[in-house]
Structure formats: structure tokens, C-alpha cells
Short mmCIF file of N, CA and C in Angstrom, two decimals:
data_model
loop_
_atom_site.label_atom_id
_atom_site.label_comp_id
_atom_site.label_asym_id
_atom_site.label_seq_id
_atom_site.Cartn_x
_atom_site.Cartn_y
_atom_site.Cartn_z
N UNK A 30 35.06 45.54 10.57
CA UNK A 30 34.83 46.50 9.49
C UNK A 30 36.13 46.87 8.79
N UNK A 31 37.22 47.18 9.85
CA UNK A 31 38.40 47.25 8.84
C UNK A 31 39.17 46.58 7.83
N UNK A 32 39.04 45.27 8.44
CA UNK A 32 39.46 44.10 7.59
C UNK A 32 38.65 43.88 6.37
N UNK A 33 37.64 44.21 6.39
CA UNK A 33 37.00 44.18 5.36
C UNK A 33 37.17 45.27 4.10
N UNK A 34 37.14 46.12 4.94
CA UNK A 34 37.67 47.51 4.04
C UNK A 34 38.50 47.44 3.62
N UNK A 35 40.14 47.17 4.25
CA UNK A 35 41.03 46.65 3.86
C UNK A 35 41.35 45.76 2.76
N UNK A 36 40.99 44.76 2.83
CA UNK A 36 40.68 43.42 2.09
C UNK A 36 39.84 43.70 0.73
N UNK A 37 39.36 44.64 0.63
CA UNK A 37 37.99 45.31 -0.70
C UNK A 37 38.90 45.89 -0.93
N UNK A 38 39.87 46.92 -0.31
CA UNK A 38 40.64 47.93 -1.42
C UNK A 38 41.80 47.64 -1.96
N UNK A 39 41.98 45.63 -1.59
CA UNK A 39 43.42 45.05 -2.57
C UNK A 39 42.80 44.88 -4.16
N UNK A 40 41.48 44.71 -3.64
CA UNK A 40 40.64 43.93 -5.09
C UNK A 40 39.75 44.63 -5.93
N UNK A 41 39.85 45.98 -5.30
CA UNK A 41 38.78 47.24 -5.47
C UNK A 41 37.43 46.83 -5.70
N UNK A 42 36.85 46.00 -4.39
CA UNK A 42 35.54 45.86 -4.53
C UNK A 42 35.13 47.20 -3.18
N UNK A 43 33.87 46.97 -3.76
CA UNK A 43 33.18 47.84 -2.89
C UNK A 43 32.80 47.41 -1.15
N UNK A 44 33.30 47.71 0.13
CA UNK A 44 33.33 47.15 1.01
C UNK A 44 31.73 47.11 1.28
N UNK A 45 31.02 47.87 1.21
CA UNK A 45 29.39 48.01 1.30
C UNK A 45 28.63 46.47 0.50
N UNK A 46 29.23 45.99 -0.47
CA UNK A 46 28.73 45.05 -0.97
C UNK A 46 28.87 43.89 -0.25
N UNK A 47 30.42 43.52 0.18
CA UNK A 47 31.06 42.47 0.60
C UNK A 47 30.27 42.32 2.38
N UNK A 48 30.13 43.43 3.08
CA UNK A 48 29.23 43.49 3.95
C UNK A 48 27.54 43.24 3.42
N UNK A 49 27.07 43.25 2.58
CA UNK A 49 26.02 42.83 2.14
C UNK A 49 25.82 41.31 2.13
N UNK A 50 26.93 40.78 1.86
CA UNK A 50 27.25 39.45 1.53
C UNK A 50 27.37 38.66 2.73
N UNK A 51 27.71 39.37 3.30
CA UNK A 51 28.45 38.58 4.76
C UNK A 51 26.88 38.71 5.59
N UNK A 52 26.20 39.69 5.62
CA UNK A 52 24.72 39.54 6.37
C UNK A 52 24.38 38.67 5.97
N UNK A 53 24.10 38.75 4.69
CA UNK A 53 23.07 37.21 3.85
C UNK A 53 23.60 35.86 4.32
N UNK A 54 25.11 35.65 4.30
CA UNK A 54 25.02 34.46 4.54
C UNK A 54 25.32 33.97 5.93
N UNK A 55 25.16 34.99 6.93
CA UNK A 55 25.46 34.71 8.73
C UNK A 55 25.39 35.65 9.39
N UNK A 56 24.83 36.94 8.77
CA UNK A 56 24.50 38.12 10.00
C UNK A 56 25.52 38.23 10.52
N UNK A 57 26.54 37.98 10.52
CA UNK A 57 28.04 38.56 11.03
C UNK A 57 28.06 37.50 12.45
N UNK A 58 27.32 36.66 12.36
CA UNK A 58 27.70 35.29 13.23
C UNK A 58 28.42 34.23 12.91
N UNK A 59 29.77 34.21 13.90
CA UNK A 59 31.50 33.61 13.08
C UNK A 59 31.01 32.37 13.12
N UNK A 60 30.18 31.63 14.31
CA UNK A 60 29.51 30.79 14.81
C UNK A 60 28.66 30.09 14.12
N UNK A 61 27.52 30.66 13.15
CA UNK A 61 26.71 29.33 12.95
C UNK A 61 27.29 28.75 12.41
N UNK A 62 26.45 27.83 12.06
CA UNK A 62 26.86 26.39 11.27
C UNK A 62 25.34 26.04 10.27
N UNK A 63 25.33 26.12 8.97
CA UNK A 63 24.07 25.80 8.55
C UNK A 63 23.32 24.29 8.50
N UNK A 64 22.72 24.14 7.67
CA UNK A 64 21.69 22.50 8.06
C UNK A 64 22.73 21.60 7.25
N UNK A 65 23.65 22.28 6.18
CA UNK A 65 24.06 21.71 4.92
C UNK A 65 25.33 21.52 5.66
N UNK A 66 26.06 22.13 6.57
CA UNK A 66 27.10 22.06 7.09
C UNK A 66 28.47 23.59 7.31
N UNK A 67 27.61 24.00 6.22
CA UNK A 67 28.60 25.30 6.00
C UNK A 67 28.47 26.28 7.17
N UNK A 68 30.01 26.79 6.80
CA UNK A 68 29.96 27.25 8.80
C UNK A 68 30.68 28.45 8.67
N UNK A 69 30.86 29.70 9.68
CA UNK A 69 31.74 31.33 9.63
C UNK A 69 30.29 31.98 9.07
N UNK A 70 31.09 33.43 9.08
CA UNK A 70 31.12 34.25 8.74
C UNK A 70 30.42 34.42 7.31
N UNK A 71 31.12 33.26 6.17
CA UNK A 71 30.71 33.16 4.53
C UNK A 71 30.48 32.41 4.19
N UNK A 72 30.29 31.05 5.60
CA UNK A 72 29.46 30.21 5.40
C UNK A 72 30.00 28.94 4.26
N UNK A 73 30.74 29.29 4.47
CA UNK A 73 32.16 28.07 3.81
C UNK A 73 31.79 26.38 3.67
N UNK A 74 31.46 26.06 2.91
CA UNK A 74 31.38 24.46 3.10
C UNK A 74 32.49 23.78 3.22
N UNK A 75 32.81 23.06 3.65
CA UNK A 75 33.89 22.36 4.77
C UNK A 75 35.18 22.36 3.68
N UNK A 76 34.80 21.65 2.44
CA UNK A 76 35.96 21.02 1.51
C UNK A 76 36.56 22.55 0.73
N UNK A 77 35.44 23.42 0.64
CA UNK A 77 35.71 25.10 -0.33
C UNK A 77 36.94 25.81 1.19
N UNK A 78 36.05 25.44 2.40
CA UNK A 78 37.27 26.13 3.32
C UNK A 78 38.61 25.92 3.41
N UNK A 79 38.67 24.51 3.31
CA UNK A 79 40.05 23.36 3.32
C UNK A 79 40.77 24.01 2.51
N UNK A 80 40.60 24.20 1.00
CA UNK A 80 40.95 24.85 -0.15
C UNK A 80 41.21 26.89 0.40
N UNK A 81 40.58 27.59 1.15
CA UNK A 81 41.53 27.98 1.20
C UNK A 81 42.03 28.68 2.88
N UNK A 82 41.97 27.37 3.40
CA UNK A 82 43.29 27.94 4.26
C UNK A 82 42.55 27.97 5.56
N UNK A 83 41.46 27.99 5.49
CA UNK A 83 40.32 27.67 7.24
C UNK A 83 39.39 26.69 7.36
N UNK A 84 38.77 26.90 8.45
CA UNK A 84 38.41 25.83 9.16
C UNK A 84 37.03 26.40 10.06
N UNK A 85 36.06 25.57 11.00
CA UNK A 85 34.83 26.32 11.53
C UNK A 85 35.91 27.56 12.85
N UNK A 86 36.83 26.49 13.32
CA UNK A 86 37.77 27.47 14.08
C UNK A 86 38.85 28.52 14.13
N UNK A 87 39.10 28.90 12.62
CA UNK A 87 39.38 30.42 12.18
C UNK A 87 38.82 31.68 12.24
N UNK A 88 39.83 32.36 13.06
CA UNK A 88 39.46 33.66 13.34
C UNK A 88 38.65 34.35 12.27
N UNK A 89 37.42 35.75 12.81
CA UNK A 89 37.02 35.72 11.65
C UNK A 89 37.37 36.89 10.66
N UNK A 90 38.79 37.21 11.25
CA UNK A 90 39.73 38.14 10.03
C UNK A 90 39.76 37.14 8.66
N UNK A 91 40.29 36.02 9.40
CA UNK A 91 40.71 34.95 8.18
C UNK A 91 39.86 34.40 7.82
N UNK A 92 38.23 34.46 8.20
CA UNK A 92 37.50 33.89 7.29
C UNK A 92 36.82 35.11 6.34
N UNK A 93 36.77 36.45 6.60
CA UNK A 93 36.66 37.43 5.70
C UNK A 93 37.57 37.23 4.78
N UNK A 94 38.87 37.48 4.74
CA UNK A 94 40.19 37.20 4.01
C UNK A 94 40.00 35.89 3.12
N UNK A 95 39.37 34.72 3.41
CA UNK A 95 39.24 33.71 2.31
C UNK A 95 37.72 34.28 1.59
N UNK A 96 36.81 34.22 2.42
CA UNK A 96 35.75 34.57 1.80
C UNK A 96 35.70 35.74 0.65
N UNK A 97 36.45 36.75 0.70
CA UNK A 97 36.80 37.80 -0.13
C UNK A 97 37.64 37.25 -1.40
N UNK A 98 38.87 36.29 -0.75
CA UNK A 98 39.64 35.63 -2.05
C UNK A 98 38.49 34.88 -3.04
N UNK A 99 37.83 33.99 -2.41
CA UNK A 99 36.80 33.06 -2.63
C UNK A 99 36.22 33.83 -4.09
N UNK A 100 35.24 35.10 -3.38
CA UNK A 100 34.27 36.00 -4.53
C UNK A 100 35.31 36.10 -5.61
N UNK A 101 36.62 37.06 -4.99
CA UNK A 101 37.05 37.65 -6.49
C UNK A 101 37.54 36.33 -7.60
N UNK A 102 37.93 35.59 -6.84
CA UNK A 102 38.18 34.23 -7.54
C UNK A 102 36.98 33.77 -8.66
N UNK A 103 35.60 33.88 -8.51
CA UNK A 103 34.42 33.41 -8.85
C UNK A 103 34.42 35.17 -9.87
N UNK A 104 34.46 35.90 -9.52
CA UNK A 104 34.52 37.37 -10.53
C UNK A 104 35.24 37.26 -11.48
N UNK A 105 36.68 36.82 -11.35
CA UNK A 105 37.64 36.72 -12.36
C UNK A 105 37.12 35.82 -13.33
N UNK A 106 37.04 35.00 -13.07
CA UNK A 106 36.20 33.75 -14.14
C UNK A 106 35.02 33.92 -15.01
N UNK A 107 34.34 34.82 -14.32
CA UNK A 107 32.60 35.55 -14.99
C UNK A 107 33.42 36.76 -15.50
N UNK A 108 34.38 37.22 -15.45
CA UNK A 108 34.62 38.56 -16.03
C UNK A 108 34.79 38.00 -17.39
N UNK A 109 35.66 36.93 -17.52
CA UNK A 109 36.03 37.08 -19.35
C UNK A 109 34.76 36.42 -19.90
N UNK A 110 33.19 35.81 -19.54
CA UNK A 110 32.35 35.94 -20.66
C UNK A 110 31.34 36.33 -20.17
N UNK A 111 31.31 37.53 -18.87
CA UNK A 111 30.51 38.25 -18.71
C UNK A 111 30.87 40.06 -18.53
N UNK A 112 31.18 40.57 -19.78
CA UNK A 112 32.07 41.90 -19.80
C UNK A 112 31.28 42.60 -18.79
N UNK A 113 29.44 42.85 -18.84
CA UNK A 113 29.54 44.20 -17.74
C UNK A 113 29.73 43.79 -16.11
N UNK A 114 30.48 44.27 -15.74
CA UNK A 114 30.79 44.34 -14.23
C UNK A 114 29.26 44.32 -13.86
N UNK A 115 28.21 45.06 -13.72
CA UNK A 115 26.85 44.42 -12.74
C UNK A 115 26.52 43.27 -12.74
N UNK A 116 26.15 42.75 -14.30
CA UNK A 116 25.43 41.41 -14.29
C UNK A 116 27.30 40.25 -14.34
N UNK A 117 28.45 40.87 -14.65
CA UNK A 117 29.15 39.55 -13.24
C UNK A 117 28.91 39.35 -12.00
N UNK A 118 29.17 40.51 -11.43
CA UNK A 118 29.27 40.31 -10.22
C UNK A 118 27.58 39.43 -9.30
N UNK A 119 26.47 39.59 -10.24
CA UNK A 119 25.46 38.82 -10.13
C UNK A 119 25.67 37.45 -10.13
N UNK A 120 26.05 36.66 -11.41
CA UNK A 120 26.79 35.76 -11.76
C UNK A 120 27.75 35.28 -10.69
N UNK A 121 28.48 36.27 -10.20
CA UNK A 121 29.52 35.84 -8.88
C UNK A 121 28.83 35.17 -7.92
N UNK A 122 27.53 36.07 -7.32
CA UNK A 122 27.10 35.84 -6.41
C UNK A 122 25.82 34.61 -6.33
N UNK A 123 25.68 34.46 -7.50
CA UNK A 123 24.55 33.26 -7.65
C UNK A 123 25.56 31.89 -8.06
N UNK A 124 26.76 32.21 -8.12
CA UNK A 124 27.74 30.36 -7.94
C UNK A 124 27.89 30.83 -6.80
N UNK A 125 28.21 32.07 -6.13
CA UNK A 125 28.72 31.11 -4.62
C UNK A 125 27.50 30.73 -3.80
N UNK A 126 26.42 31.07 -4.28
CA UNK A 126 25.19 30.21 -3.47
C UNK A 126 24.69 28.61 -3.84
N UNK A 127 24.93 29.28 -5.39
CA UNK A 127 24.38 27.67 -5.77
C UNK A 127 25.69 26.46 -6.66
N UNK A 128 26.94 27.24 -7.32
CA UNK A 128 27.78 26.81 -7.91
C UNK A 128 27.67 27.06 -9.04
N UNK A 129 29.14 27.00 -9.59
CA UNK A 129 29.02 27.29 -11.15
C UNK A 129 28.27 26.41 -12.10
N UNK A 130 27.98 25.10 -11.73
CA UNK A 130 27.71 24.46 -12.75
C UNK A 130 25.94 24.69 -13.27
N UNK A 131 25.55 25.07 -11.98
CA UNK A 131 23.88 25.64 -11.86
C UNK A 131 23.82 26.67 -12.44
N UNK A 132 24.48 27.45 -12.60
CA UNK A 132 24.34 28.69 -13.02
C UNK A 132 25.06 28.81 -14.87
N UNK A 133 25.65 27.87 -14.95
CA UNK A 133 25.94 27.75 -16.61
C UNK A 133 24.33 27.01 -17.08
N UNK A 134 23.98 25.79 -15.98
CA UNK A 134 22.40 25.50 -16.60
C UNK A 134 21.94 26.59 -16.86
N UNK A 135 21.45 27.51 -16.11
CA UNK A 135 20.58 28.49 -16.16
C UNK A 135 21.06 29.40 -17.82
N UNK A 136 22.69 29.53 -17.88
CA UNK A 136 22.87 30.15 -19.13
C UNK A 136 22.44 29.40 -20.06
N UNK A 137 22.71 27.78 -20.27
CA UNK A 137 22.19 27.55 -21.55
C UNK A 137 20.51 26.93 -21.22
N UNK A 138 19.97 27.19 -20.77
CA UNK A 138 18.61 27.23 -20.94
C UNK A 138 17.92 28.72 -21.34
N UNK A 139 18.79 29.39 -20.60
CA UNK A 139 18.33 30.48 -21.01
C UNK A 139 18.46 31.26 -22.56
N UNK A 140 19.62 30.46 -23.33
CA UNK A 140 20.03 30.57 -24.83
C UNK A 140 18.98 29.28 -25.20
N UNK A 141 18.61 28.48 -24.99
CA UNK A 141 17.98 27.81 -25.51
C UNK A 141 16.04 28.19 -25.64
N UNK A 142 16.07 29.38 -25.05
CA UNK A 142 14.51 29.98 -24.64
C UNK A 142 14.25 31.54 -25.35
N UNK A 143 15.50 32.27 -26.07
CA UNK A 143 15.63 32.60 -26.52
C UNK A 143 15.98 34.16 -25.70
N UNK A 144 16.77 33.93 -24.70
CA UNK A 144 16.93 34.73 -23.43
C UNK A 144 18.59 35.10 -24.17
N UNK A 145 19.04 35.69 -22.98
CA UNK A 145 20.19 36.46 -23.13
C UNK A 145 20.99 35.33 -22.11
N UNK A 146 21.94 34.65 -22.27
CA UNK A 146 22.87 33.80 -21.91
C UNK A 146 24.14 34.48 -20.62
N UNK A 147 24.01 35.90 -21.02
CA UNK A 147 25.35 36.90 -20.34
C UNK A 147 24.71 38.25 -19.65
N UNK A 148 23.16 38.09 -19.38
CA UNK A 148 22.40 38.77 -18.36
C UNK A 148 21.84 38.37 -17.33
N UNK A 149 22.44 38.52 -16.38
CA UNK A 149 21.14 38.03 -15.07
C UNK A 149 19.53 38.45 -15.07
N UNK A 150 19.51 39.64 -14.74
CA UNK A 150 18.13 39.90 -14.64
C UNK A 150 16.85 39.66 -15.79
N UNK A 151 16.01 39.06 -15.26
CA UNK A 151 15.04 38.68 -16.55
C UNK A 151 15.45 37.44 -17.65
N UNK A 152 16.24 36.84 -17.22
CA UNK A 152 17.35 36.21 -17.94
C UNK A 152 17.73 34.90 -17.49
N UNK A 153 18.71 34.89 -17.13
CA UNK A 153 19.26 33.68 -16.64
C UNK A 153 18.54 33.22 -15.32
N UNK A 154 18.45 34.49 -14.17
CA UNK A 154 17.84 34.55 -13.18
C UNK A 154 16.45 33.81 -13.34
N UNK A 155 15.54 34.13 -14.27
CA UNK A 155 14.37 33.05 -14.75
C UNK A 155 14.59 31.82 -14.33
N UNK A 156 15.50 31.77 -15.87
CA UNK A 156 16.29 29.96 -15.66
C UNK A 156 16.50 29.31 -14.71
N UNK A 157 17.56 29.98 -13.51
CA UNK A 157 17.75 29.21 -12.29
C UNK A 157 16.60 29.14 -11.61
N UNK A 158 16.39 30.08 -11.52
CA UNK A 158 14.40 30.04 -10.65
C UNK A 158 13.69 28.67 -10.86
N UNK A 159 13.73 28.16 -12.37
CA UNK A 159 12.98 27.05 -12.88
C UNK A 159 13.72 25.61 -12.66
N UNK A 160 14.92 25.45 -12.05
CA UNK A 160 16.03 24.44 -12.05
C UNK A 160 15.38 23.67 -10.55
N UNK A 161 14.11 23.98 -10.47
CA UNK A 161 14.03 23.07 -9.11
C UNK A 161 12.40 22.39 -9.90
N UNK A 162 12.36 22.60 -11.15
CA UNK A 162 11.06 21.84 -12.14
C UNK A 162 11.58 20.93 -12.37
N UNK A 163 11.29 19.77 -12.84
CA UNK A 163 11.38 18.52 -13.15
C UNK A 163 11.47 18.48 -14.84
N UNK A 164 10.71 19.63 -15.29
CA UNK A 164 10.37 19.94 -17.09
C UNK A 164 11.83 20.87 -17.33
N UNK A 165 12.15 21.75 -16.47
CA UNK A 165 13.84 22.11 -16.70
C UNK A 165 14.97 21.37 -16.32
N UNK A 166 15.33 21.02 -14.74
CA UNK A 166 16.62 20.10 -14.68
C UNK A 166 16.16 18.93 -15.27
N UNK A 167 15.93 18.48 -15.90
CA UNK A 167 15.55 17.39 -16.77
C UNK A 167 15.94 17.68 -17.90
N UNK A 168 15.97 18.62 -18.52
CA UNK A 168 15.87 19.31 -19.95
C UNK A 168 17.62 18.68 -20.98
N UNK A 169 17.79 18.35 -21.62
CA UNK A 169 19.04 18.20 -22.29
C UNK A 169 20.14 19.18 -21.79
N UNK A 170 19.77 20.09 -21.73
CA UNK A 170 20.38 21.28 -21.93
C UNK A 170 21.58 21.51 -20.41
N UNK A 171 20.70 20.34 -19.80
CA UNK A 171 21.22 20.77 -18.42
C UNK A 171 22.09 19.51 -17.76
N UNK A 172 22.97 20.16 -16.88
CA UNK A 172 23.91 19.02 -16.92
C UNK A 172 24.30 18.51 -15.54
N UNK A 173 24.03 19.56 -14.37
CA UNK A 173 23.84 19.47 -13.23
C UNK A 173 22.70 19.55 -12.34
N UNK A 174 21.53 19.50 -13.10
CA UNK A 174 20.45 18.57 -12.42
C UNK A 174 19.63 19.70 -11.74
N UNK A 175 18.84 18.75 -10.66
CA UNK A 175 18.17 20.21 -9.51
C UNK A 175 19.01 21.16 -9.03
N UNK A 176 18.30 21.93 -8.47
CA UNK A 176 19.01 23.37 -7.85
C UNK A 176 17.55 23.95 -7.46
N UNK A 177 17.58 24.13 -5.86
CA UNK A 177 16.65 25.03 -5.42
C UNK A 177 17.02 26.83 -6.09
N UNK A 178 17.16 26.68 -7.24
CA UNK A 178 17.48 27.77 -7.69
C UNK A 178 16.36 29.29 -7.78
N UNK A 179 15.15 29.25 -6.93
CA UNK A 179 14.23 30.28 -6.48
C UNK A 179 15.28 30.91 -4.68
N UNK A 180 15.82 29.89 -4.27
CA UNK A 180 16.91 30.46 -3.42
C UNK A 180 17.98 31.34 -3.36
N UNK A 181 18.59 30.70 -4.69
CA UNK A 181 19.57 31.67 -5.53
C UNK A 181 18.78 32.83 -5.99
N UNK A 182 18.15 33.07 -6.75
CA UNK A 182 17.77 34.13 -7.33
C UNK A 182 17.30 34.72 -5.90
N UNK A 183 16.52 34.31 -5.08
CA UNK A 183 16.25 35.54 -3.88
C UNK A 183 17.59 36.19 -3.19
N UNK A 184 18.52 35.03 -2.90
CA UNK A 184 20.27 35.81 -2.57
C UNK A 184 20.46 36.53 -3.24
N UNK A 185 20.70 36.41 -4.66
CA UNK A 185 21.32 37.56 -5.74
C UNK A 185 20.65 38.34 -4.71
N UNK A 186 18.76 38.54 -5.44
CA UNK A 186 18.16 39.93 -5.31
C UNK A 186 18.15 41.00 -3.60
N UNK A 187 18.19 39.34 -2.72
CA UNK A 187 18.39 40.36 -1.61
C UNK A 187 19.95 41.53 -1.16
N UNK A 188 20.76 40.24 -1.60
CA UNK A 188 22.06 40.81 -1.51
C UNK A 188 22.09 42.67 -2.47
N UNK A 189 21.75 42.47 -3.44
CA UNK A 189 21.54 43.99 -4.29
C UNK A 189 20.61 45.17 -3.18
N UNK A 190 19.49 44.40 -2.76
CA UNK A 190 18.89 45.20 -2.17
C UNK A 190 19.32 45.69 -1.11
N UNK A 191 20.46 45.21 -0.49
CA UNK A 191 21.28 45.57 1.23
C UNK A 191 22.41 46.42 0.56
N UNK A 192 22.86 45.94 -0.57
CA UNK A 192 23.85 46.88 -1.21
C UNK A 192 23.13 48.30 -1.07
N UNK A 193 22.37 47.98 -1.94
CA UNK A 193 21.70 49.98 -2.19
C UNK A 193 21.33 50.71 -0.79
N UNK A 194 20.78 49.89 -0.18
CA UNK A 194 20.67 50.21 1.29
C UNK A 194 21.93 50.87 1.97
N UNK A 195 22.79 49.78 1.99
CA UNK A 195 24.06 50.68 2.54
C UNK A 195 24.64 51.40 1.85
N UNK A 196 24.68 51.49 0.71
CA UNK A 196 25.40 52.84 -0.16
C UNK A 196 24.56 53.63 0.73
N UNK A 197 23.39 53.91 0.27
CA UNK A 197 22.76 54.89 0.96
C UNK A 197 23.30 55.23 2.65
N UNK A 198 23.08 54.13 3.52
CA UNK A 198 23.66 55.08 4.87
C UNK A 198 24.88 55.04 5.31
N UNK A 199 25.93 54.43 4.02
CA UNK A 199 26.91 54.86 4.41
C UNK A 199 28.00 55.55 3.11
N UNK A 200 27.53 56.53 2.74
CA UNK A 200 28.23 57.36 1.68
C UNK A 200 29.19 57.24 1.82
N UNK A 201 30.17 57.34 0.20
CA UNK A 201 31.19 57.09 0.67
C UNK A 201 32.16 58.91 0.70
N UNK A 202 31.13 60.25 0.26
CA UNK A 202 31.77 60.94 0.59
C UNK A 202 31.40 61.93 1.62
N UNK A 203 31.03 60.84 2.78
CA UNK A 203 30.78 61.53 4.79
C UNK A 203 32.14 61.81 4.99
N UNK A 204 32.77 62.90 5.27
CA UNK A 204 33.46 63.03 5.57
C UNK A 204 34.10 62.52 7.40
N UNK A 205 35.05 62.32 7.89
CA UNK A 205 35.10 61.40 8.88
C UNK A 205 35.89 62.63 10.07
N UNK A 206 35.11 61.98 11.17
CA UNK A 206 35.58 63.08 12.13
C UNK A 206 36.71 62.82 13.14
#
């Protein structure tokens, strides 16, 4: 928990979120290993870990510590053509499930449908939802193909929903004894 806290207040994210994140993708098990290969804590696929700096056998300070670099890395990039901070940090969290290039499909299909290109909800979120049709990743528009993207959109939405959850039981003005 500290490291995490720690690690959220270089980048001023919210540590309640980043713990949201870390349930979704391993329940705080440093150990699994998924079907796809990705392994820790954030569930790292082998070549994204290499890049920065771990391995399935890194402690899991240091796989919080990349996994945290990892997000804000993916934030910084959605910040300059996604100005509001909610629907980036959505955006953040639907490339590190599915990748950026799935998630630009989803933007220009979603400008091509007459959707909002720089909103998740109702929006793009649609789009990716539909990237596992044959009548969308097929579509011109799209450039990286399938994407179980009804996966993605349930990560985003669950991840939000554990957020609000823990805001709630863990305020951040409990005073500490």
C-alpha cells in the first residue's frame, strides 16, 4: 500500500484508482501468469516488461513502480488530444487492456458514426465494444483489426466502479490514528 501511495503522489494520481487497477488485472497476486502470457501484479506482457526494467521475477515494489510508469506514460499521450482528465484517463485504461492502436479504431469509427471521437462513454466505448464484428474490424476505417473489445469496455467500466467503491471506504479526509 505504501509504495503505491508513494509512487501516485510523484504523478499525482489518485492511489485508490491505481489500486483499482491492480485488482482488475491480478487481485494483488505477484504470481499469476495469464493464458496470453502476461504475468505480476499489472500483468505485464513479457516484451512491455523488458521495456521497463522487470521481469515475472521482480519484486512486487518494482512491478507497481513500472506498472505506475507504464499508466502515466499512456495518460501523457491521451492528455494532449484528450483535454478532460475523466474521459483520458478512460482512454488510458482501455490501451493498457487492449492497446493504442484499438482504441484509435474505436475513435475513428466512432467519428465516422457520427459519435464524439474524444469521449469514452457512449462513444468510443460503443466502438470498441463492436471491434470483435466482422461489419466493424473490417470497416476501412480501421487499421488494427479484431479486438475482443466488449472486454475492454467491461475493464474500463469495472475498474471506475472499484474506484468509486474505494473512494467511498477509504476517504481521503479519515483522519489517521
Amino acid at each position: 500500500d505504501e509504495v503505491i501511495k508513494e509512487e501516485c503522489a510523484k504523478i499525482g494520481w489518485d492511489w485508490r484508482l491505481v489500486s483499482a487497477i491492480i485488482f482488475q488485472e491480478s487481485k494483488f497476486e505477484t504470481w499469476k501468469v495469464s493464458w496470453a502470457g502476461a504475468f505480476g501484479i499489472f500483468q505485464f506482457m513479457p516484451a512491455t516488461a523488458a521495456s521497463y526494467g522487470i521481469g515475472p521475477h521482480s519484486s512486487a515494489n518494482d512491478q507497481i513502480r513500472a506498472g505506475i510508469r507504464k499508466l502515466n506514460k499512456n495518460f501523457n499521450q491521451w492528455i494532449e488530444f484528450v483535454p478532460d482528465s475523466m474521459n483520458c484517463m478512460k482512454f488510458t485504461l482501455a490501451t493498457y487492456n487492449a492497446g493504442r492502436g484499438h482504441i484509435e479504431d474505436g475513435q475513428r469509427l466512432a467519428e465516422k458514426n457520427k459519435l464524439d471521437p474524444d469521449v469514452w462513454d457512449d462513444n468510443v466505448a460503443e466502438m470498441v465494444k463492436r471491434l470483435s464484428n466482422p461489419k466493424y474490424y473490417r470497416d476501412r476505417v480501421v487499421r488494427h483489426g479484431y479486438c475482443r473489445g466488449i472486454e475492454t469496455y467491461e475493464y474500463v467500466t469495472e475498474i471506475m466502479q472499484r474506484y468509486e467503491e474505494y473512494l467511498n471506504a477509504f476517504p481521503d479526509n479519515v483522519e489517521e490514528e
